[in-house]
Coordinates of C-alpha atoms in Angstrom, one line a residue:
M1 CA 69.1 65.4 106.2
T2 CA 67.3 65.9 102.9
A3 CA 65.9 69.0 101.2
L4 CA 62.4 70.2 101.9
P5 CA 60.0 68.4 99.7
R6 CA 58.6 70.3 96.8
S7 CA 55.2 70.2 98.4
A8 CA 56.4 72.0 101.5
P9 CA 55.0 75.6 101.7
V10 CA 57.6 78.4 101.7
A11 CA 56.8 81.9 103.0
V12 CA 58.8 85.1 102.3
V13 CA 58.5 88.1 104.5
G14 CA 59.6 91.3 102.8
A15 CA 58.6 92.0 99.1
G16 CA 61.5 94.2 98.1
A17 CA 64.0 93.2 95.4
M18 CA 65.6 90.5 97.5
G19 CA 62.3 89.1 98.9
A20 CA 60.7 89.0 95.5
G21 CA 63.7 87.3 94.1
I22 CA 63.8 84.6 96.8
A23 CA 60.0 84.0 96.3
Q24 CA 60.6 83.6 92.6
V25 CA 63.4 81.1 93.2
A26 CA 61.3 79.0 95.6
A27 CA 58.2 79.1 93.3
Q28 CA 60.3 78.1 90.2
A29 CA 61.6 75.2 92.2
G30 CA 58.0 73.9 92.6
H31 CA 57.1 75.1 96.2
P32 CA 53.8 76.7 97.1
V33 CA 55.0 80.2 98.1
T34 CA 53.3 82.9 100.2
L35 CA 54.6 86.5 100.0
F36 CA 54.0 89.0 102.8
D37 CA 54.9 92.6 103.3
A38 CA 53.7 95.0 106.0
A39 CA 53.5 97.8 103.4
P40 CA 50.0 97.8 101.8
G41 CA 50.1 96.6 98.2
A42 CA 53.8 95.9 98.2
A43 CA 53.4 92.1 98.1
G44 CA 50.9 92.2 95.3
K45 CA 53.1 94.5 93.3
A46 CA 56.0 92.2 93.9
R47 CA 53.9 89.2 92.7
E48 CA 53.1 91.0 89.4
G49 CA 56.8 91.8 89.0
I50 CA 57.8 88.2 89.5
L51 CA 55.3 86.9 87.0
A52 CA 56.4 89.5 84.5
N53 CA 60.0 88.5 85.0
V54 CA 59.1 84.8 84.5
A55 CA 57.2 85.7 81.3
R56 CA 60.3 87.4 79.9
Q57 CA 62.4 84.3 80.7
V58 CA 59.8 82.1 78.9
E59 CA 60.0 84.4 75.9
K60 CA 63.8 84.1 75.9
G61 CA 63.6 80.3 76.1
R62 CA 65.1 80.1 79.5
L63 CA 62.0 78.7 81.1
P64 CA 59.5 76.3 79.6
E65 CA 56.2 77.3 78.1
G66 CA 53.5 77.5 80.8
A67 CA 56.0 78.4 83.5
R68 CA 54.3 81.7 84.2
E69 CA 50.9 80.0 84.7
D70 CA 52.3 77.3 86.9
I71 CA 54.2 79.8 89.1
A72 CA 51.1 82.1 89.3
A73 CA 49.1 79.1 90.6
R74 CA 51.7 78.5 93.4
L75 CA 52.5 82.1 94.3
E76 CA 50.1 83.8 96.8
V77 CA 50.0 87.1 98.7
A78 CA 49.3 87.0 102.4
P79 CA 46.9 89.6 103.8
A80 CA 48.5 89.3 107.3
L81 CA 51.5 87.7 109.0
E82 CA 49.2 85.2 110.6
A83 CA 48.5 83.7 107.2
L84 CA 52.0 82.2 107.1
G85 CA 51.2 79.6 109.8
G86 CA 51.4 76.6 107.4
A87 CA 54.9 77.4 106.1
A88 CA 57.6 74.8 106.6
L89 CA 60.2 77.5 105.9
V90 CA 59.9 81.2 106.4
V91 CA 62.6 83.4 104.8
E92 CA 62.9 87.0 106.2
A93 CA 64.1 89.7 103.9
I94 CA 63.1 92.9 105.6
V95 CA 65.1 96.0 106.7
E96 CA 68.6 95.5 108.1
R97 CA 67.7 96.5 111.7
L98 CA 68.3 94.0 114.4
E99 CA 65.4 94.9 116.7
V100 CA 62.9 94.9 113.8
K101 CA 64.1 91.4 112.8
R102 CA 63.9 90.1 116.3
Q103 CA 60.4 91.4 116.7
L104 CA 59.4 89.7 113.5
F105 CA 60.9 86.3 114.5
A106 CA 59.3 86.5 117.9
G107 CA 55.9 87.0 116.1
L108 CA 56.6 84.2 113.6
E109 CA 57.5 81.8 116.4
E110 CA 54.0 82.1 117.7
I111 CA 52.4 81.4 114.3
V112 CA 54.3 78.6 112.6
A113 CA 54.5 75.0 113.5
P114 CA 57.2 73.8 116.0
D115 CA 59.3 72.1 113.3
A116 CA 59.2 75.0 110.8
I117 CA 62.5 76.6 109.9
L118 CA 63.0 80.4 110.3
A119 CA 65.7 81.9 108.1
S120 CA 67.1 85.4 107.7
N121 CA 68.4 86.8 104.5
T122 CA 70.5 89.3 106.4
S123 CA 73.9 90.2 104.9
S124 CA 75.5 91.7 107.9
L125 CA 73.6 91.1 111.2
S126 CA 74.4 88.4 113.7
I127 CA 72.2 85.3 113.4
T128 CA 72.9 84.6 117.0
A129 CA 71.6 88.0 118.0
I130 CA 68.5 87.6 115.8
A131 CA 67.6 84.3 117.4
A132 CA 68.4 85.4 121.0
G133 CA 65.4 85.3 123.3
L134 CA 63.3 83.0 121.1
K135 CA 61.9 79.8 122.6
H136 CA 63.5 77.7 119.8
P137 CA 66.6 79.6 118.6
E138 CA 68.0 76.3 117.3
R139 CA 65.6 76.5 114.2
V140 CA 66.9 79.9 113.2
A141 CA 69.7 80.2 110.6
G142 CA 70.9 82.5 107.9
L143 CA 69.9 82.0 104.3
H144 CA 71.8 84.8 102.5
F145 CA 71.0 85.2 98.8
F146 CA 72.8 87.5 96.5
N147 CA 71.2 90.1 94.3
P148 CA 69.5 89.3 91.9
A149 CA 68.5 86.1 93.7
P150 CA 67.1 84.3 90.6
V151 CA 70.4 84.8 88.8
M152 CA 73.2 84.7 91.4
A153 CA 74.2 81.1 92.2
L154 CA 75.6 81.6 95.7
V155 CA 73.6 81.1 99.0
E156 CA 75.4 81.5 102.3
V157 CA 73.9 79.2 104.9
V158 CA 74.8 80.9 108.2
A159 CA 75.0 79.2 111.6
G160 CA 74.3 81.1 114.8
L161 CA 75.5 79.7 118.1
A162 CA 72.2 77.9 118.7
S163 CA 71.5 76.8 115.1
D164 CA 70.8 73.0 114.9
R165 CA 73.0 71.2 112.4
R166 CA 70.0 69.4 111.0
V167 CA 68.4 72.8 110.1
L168 CA 71.7 73.9 108.4
D169 CA 71.8 70.7 106.4
T170 CA 68.2 71.0 105.4
L171 CA 68.7 74.6 104.2
S172 CA 71.9 73.6 102.3
E173 CA 70.2 70.7 100.5
T174 CA 67.1 72.8 99.8
A175 CA 69.2 75.6 98.3
R176 CA 71.0 73.0 96.2
E177 CA 67.6 71.6 95.0
W178 CA 66.8 75.2 94.1
G179 CA 69.7 75.2 91.7
K180 CA 72.0 77.2 94.0
Q181 CA 75.5 76.8 95.3
P182 CA 75.2 76.7 99.1
V183 CA 78.2 77.3 101.4
L184 CA 78.2 77.1 105.2
A185 CA 79.5 80.0 107.3
K186 CA 79.7 80.8 110.9
S187 CA 77.8 83.9 112.0
T188 CA 80.6 86.4 112.1
P189 CA 80.6 90.0 110.7
G190 CA 80.3 89.9 106.9
F191 CA 80.0 86.0 106.9
I192 CA 82.2 84.9 103.9
V193 CA 81.7 87.2 100.9
N194 CA 81.2 90.6 102.6
R195 CA 84.3 90.0 104.7
V196 CA 86.7 88.4 102.3
A197 CA 85.8 90.9 99.5
R198 CA 86.7 93.9 101.6
P199 CA 90.4 94.2 100.3
F200 CA 89.2 94.2 96.7
Y201 CA 87.6 97.6 97.3
A202 CA 89.9 98.8 100.0
E203 CA 93.1 98.3 98.0
G204 CA 91.6 99.9 94.9
L205 CA 90.6 103.0 96.9
R206 CA 94.0 103.2 98.6
L207 CA 95.8 102.9 95.2
L208 CA 93.6 105.8 93.9
E209 CA 94.3 107.9 97.0
E210 CA 98.0 107.4 96.6
G211 CA 97.9 108.4 93.0
A212 CA 99.0 105.0 91.6
A213 CA 96.7 105.7 88.6
D214 CA 93.2 107.0 87.9
A215 CA 90.1 104.8 88.4
A216 CA 89.7 103.9 84.8
T217 CA 93.3 102.6 84.6
I218 CA 93.1 100.7 87.9
D219 CA 89.9 99.1 86.7
A220 CA 91.4 98.2 83.4
V221 CA 94.4 96.5 85.0
V222 CA 92.2 94.6 87.4
R223 CA 90.0 93.3 84.6
E224 CA 92.6 92.8 81.8
A225 CA 95.5 91.5 83.9
G226 CA 93.7 90.2 87.0
G227 CA 90.8 88.5 85.1
F228 CA 88.1 90.0 87.3
R229 CA 84.8 90.8 85.5
M230 CA 84.8 94.3 86.9
G231 CA 87.3 96.6 88.5
P232 CA 86.8 97.9 92.0
F233 CA 85.5 101.3 91.0
E234 CA 83.1 99.9 88.4
L235 CA 81.8 97.4 90.9
M236 CA 81.4 100.0 93.7
D237 CA 79.5 102.2 91.2
L238 CA 77.2 99.3 90.4
I239 CA 76.6 98.2 94.0
G240 CA 76.1 101.8 95.2
H241 CA 78.6 103.6 97.4
D242 CA 76.0 104.1 100.1
V243 CA 75.6 100.4 100.3
N244 CA 79.2 99.5 99.9
F245 CA 80.4 102.1 102.4
A246 CA 77.7 101.0 104.9
V247 CA 78.9 97.4 104.7
T248 CA 82.5 98.4 105.1
R249 CA 81.7 100.5 108.2
S250 CA 79.6 97.7 109.6
V251 CA 82.4 95.1 109.3
F252 CA 85.0 97.6 110.6
E253 CA 82.9 98.4 113.7
A254 CA 81.9 94.8 114.3
Y255 CA 85.6 93.8 114.3
F256 CA 86.3 96.5 116.9
H257 CA 88.1 98.8 114.4
D258 CA 90.5 96.3 113.0
P259 CA 92.6 98.3 110.5
R260 CA 92.1 95.5 107.9
Y261 CA 88.6 96.8 107.3
R262 CA 89.1 100.6 107.8
P263 CA 86.7 102.5 105.5
S264 CA 87.9 105.0 102.9
L265 CA 87.6 108.8 103.3
T266 CA 87.3 109.0 99.5
Q267 CA 84.2 106.8 99.5
Q268 CA 82.8 108.7 102.5
E269 CA 83.0 111.9 100.4
L270 CA 81.2 110.3 97.5
V271 CA 78.4 109.2 99.9
A272 CA 78.3 112.7 101.5
A273 CA 77.9 114.2 98.0
G274 CA 75.1 111.8 97.0
W275 CA 77.3 110.3 94.3
Y276 CA 76.2 106.7 94.8
G277 CA 77.1 105.4 91.4
R278 CA 74.8 104.2 88.6
K279 CA 71.6 104.7 90.6
S280 CA 72.4 108.4 91.2
G281 CA 74.0 109.0 87.8
R282 CA 77.4 109.7 89.2
G283 CA 80.1 108.0 91.2
F284 CA 83.7 107.4 90.2
Y285 CA 82.2 107.5 86.7
D286 CA 79.7 109.7 85.1
H287 CA 76.6 107.6 84.3
A288 CA 74.5 110.3 82.7
P289 CA 73.1 109.4 79.2
G290 CA 75.7 110.1 76.6
A291 CA 78.6 110.4 79.1
V292 CA 82.0 109.6 77.6
R293 CA 83.7 106.7 79.3
P294 CA 87.3 107.6 80.4
V295 CA 90.0 105.4 78.8
P296 CA 92.8 103.8 80.7
A297 CA 96.3 105.3 80.5
T298 CA 98.2 103.3 77.9
L299 CA 101.8 103.8 76.8
P300 CA 102.5 104.4 73.1
A301 CA 104.2 101.7 71.0
Y302 CA 107.9 101.1 71.5
P303 CA 110.3 98.8 69.6
A304 CA 110.4 95.1 70.7
P305 CA 113.7 93.9 72.1
R306 CA 115.5 91.4 70.0
V307 CA 117.0 89.4 72.9
A308 CA 116.2 88.8 76.6
A309 CA 118.1 87.0 79.3
V310 CA 116.0 85.3 82.0
E311 CA 117.8 84.9 85.3
G312 CA 116.4 82.2 87.5
D313 CA 112.8 81.1 88.0
L314 CA 110.2 83.8 87.3
G315 CA 107.7 82.1 89.6
P316 CA 104.1 82.8 88.5
A317 CA 105.5 84.9 85.6
E318 CA 107.4 81.9 84.2
P319 CA 104.9 81.5 81.3
L320 CA 106.4 84.8 79.9
V321 CA 109.4 82.8 78.7
A322 CA 107.4 80.8 76.2
L323 CA 105.5 83.9 75.2
L324 CA 108.8 85.7 74.5
E325 CA 110.1 82.9 72.4
R326 CA 106.8 82.7 70.5
A327 CA 107.1 86.4 69.7
G328 CA 110.5 85.9 68.1
I329 CA 112.6 87.3 70.9
A330 CA 115.8 85.3 71.5
V331 CA 115.8 84.1 75.1
S332 CA 118.7 82.8 77.1
R333 CA 118.6 81.3 80.6
R334 CA 121.0 81.6 83.4
A335 CA 121.0 81.4 87.2
G336 CA 119.7 84.4 89.1
A337 CA 116.9 85.8 91.3
G338 CA 114.0 85.8 88.9
V339 CA 114.8 88.8 86.6
I340 CA 114.4 89.5 82.9
R341 CA 117.4 91.4 81.6
L342 CA 117.2 93.6 78.5
D343 CA 119.8 95.9 77.0
G344 CA 119.3 98.7 79.4
A345 CA 116.5 97.5 81.7
S346 CA 115.9 94.9 84.4
L347 CA 112.4 93.6 84.8
A348 CA 111.0 91.8 87.9
L349 CA 107.7 90.7 89.2
S350 CA 106.5 92.9 92.1
D351 CA 107.2 91.4 95.5
G352 CA 105.4 94.2 97.6
R353 CA 108.4 96.6 97.6
T354 CA 108.6 99.6 95.4
A355 CA 111.0 99.5 92.4
T356 CA 112.8 102.5 94.0
A357 CA 113.4 100.7 97.3
R358 CA 114.7 97.7 95.5
A359 CA 117.0 99.8 93.3
A360 CA 118.2 101.8 96.3
G361 CA 119.4 98.5 97.8
G362 CA 121.7 98.1 94.9
E363 CA 119.8 95.0 93.8
L364 CA 119.1 95.9 90.2
E365 CA 119.9 98.8 87.8
D366 CA 117.3 100.4 85.6
L367 CA 114.6 98.4 87.4
V368 CA 111.1 98.2 86.1
L369 CA 108.6 96.1 88.0
F370 CA 105.6 94.4 86.4
D371 CA 102.4 93.3 87.9
L372 CA 100.9 89.9 88.6
A373 CA 98.5 88.5 86.0
L374 CA 95.9 85.7 86.3
D375 CA 97.2 84.2 83.1
Y376 CA 100.1 85.9 81.3
G377 CA 99.0 84.2 78.1
T378 CA 95.5 85.7 77.9
A379 CA 96.1 88.9 79.8
S380 CA 95.6 91.9 77.5
R381 CA 97.1 94.5 79.7
I382 CA 100.0 94.7 82.2
A383 CA 100.9 97.4 84.7
V384 CA 104.5 98.5 85.1
A385 CA 106.4 100.9 87.3
A386 CA 109.9 102.2 87.0
A387 CA 112.3 103.0 89.8
C388 CA 113.1 106.6 90.3
Q389 CA 116.8 105.8 89.6
A390 CA 116.0 104.1 86.3
R391 CA 116.7 105.9 83.0
P392 CA 113.6 106.8 80.9
E393 CA 114.8 104.2 78.3
A394 CA 114.2 101.4 80.8
L395 CA 110.4 102.0 80.9
A396 CA 110.3 102.2 77.1
Q397 CA 112.2 98.8 76.8
A398 CA 109.9 97.2 79.3
A399 CA 106.8 98.5 77.5
G400 CA 108.2 97.2 74.2
L401 CA 108.7 93.8 75.6
F402 CA 105.1 93.4 76.7
Q403 CA 103.7 95.1 73.7
A404 CA 105.6 92.5 71.6
L405 CA 103.4 89.9 73.4
G406 CA 100.3 91.8 72.3
K407 CA 99.5 93.5 75.5
A408 CA 98.6 97.1 76.3
V409 CA 100.9 98.6 78.9
S410 CA 99.9 101.0 81.7
A411 CA 102.7 102.8 83.5
V412 CA 101.6 103.4 87.1
R413 CA 103.2 105.2 90.0
D414 CA 105.8 103.2 91.8
V415 CA 103.5 102.0 94.7
P416 CA 104.2 99.0 96.9
G417 CA 102.8 95.8 95.4
L418 CA 101.4 97.5 92.2
I419 CA 97.8 96.7 91.6
V420 CA 96.9 93.0 91.0
A421 CA 99.7 91.6 93.2
R422 CA 98.7 93.4 96.3
T423 CA 95.0 92.8 95.7
V424 CA 95.4 89.1 95.3
A425 CA 97.8 88.9 98.3
M426 CA 95.3 90.7 100.5
L427 CA 92.4 88.6 99.3
A428 CA 94.3 85.3 99.9
N429 CA 95.4 86.6 103.4
E430 CA 91.8 87.5 104.4
A431 CA 90.5 84.2 103.2
G432 CA 93.2 82.4 105.2
E433 CA 92.3 84.4 108.3
A434 CA 88.6 83.4 107.8
V435 CA 89.6 79.8 107.7
L436 CA 91.8 80.2 110.8
T437 CA 89.0 81.7 112.8
G438 CA 86.6 78.9 111.7
V439 CA 84.3 81.0 109.6
A440 CA 84.2 78.5 106.8
T441 CA 86.2 75.8 105.1
P442 CA 88.7 76.6 102.3
A443 CA 86.6 74.9 99.7
D444 CA 83.5 76.9 100.7
I445 CA 85.4 80.2 100.8
D446 CA 86.7 79.7 97.3
R447 CA 83.3 78.7 96.1
A448 CA 81.7 81.6 97.8
M449 CA 84.0 84.1 96.1
T450 CA 83.7 82.6 92.6
F451 CA 79.9 82.0 92.7
G452 CA 79.0 85.0 94.9
V453 CA 81.1 87.8 93.3
N454 CA 82.4 86.1 90.2
Y455 CA 86.1 86.1 91.1
P456 CA 88.1 84.4 88.3
R457 CA 89.7 82.1 90.9
G458 CA 89.1 81.4 94.6
P459 CA 91.5 83.5 96.7
L460 CA 93.0 80.4 98.4
A461 CA 93.5 78.6 95.1
W462 CA 95.0 81.7 93.6
G463 CA 97.3 82.2 96.5
Q464 CA 98.4 78.6 96.2
D465 CA 99.1 79.0 92.5
V466 CA 101.1 82.2 93.1
G467 CA 102.9 80.5 96.0
P468 CA 102.2 80.9 99.7
A469 CA 105.8 82.1 100.4
R470 CA 105.5 84.7 97.7
I471 CA 102.1 85.9 99.1
L472 CA 103.7 86.1 102.5
R473 CA 106.6 88.1 101.2
V474 CA 104.3 90.6 99.4
L475 CA 102.4 91.1 102.7
E476 CA 105.5 91.4 104.8
N477 CA 106.9 94.0 102.4
L478 CA 103.6 95.9 102.4
Q479 CA 103.5 95.9 106.2
A480 CA 107.1 97.0 106.4
T481 CA 106.5 99.9 103.9
Y482 CA 103.3 101.2 105.5
G483 CA 104.0 100.2 109.1
E484 CA 100.3 99.2 109.5
D485 CA 98.5 96.2 110.9
R486 CA 96.3 96.4 107.9
Y487 CA 98.8 94.3 106.0
R488 CA 99.7 91.8 108.8
P489 CA 100.0 88.3 107.4
S490 CA 97.6 85.7 108.8
A491 CA 99.2 83.4 111.4
L492 CA 97.8 80.5 109.4
L493 CA 99.7 81.7 106.3
R494 CA 102.9 82.0 108.2
H495 CA 102.4 78.5 109.6
R496 CA 101.7 77.0 106.2
V497 CA 104.7 78.6 104.7
A498 CA 106.9 77.4 107.5
A499 CA 105.5 73.9 107.2
G500 CA 105.8 73.9 103.4
Q501 CA 102.2 72.9 103.1
S502 CA 99.4 73.8 100.8
L503 CA 97.3 76.9 101.4
R504 CA 94.1 75.0 100.6
T505 CA 94.3 71.5 102.1
G506 CA 94.2 70.4 105.7
M507 CA 93.4 73.9 106.9
E508 CA 90.4 72.9 108.9
A509 CA 92.6 70.7 111.1
E510 CA 95.2 73.4 111.3
A511 CA 92.7 76.0 112.4
L512 CA 92.0 73.8 115.4
S513 CA 95.6 73.3 116.3
L514 CA 96.8 76.9 116.2

């Protein structure tokens, strides 16, 4: 199936931020576009905003001269829903209420041609439920853009139970022609992004509630070690806690209160207070004009060690060896369990247990755990946590080692999995569970998370790089510590580790066989 031809009329119902953005995308791609909103004047105002936005893009050189005039000629405002009868594609972007959407689609079905495609931009409602009761539910699918639609590359094409494959293919190819990155998802709560992303927020909130560190420090570690563009608290403040909390509750309730998606009492309190983030002026951060941004907790400078003994393979932290040598630290290698030995400190990558628990088992003396990094060479900050049994000098020596590599060091409370390691493990696990249950392919999940929420690496690819067995070990240790199903490893992850197979390849076939 090919994309809709540029001459095919497109209609957008709903002239809010998302509807206007979608209309702009379609018009920029060359389609004649009709915009309708039930609120008087809303569609006209949205058209003016679209043209103003296009004019700004022309001024910046991002669109060619004359683009505003061309789009103005193709972009119309409909006086009534009945004026959308000639559309080959109608995209709905109205309020997130199932009955309202169902009423709209029932009305559209009586207006448009039998071969017209009806698409919903819903971010959380079931496409199957939206299409239920229609005469032709097979032509209904999800076409979920991300805000702002003209900027964000990802589009989730969502299949309901009745959706025709040809409709899905047409929407995917059309989105691609519009310059977007389409991914195909089954209609399940949260689709891909809003489901797989839940641990990013949830683990940050839990770490804050457990006193691992303050929000500014957790955000800094996630950005500067994990490579994410924003930390969880910055991102929640940007999205709006009312919106983020509502999505979390929706997914939690839709999955019959699965503890993986349990909402946070801390975020509930922010919503109750009206502290929604940037749009209200206050969230985890103060966004008032002139407000001082809190700085992350950072250890003072300590002397660099002269020598270090590396015992065994450090796994994903193995690049530290070359960095130590480049920093002028004499490194010796010997057999062992993946530990860096200093004179008075033992350093190990977090495996989901606390440093205190590992030290209590007699495993290591003066133990300091360090966190996972996306790239130890480019990471500018590392989180560390010392065992309760360790002498104070151990933390100073660990800090001195990482500071010698040019990194800021944040000492955090000795929590299971530290910050980046547990977040990445949970993201990879959730992505694996989504593949297991047939929500999407591994490739589409990784593409969705990189193009939809700007993750530095797809969670499955990242999990594979860290090592599936290590991801599994982190999750098992988290589950053993907390005693909660929240951290239960996916059956697919367990199967892949047992089989010694990749976390990314062949998972579609495996999902069918399990």
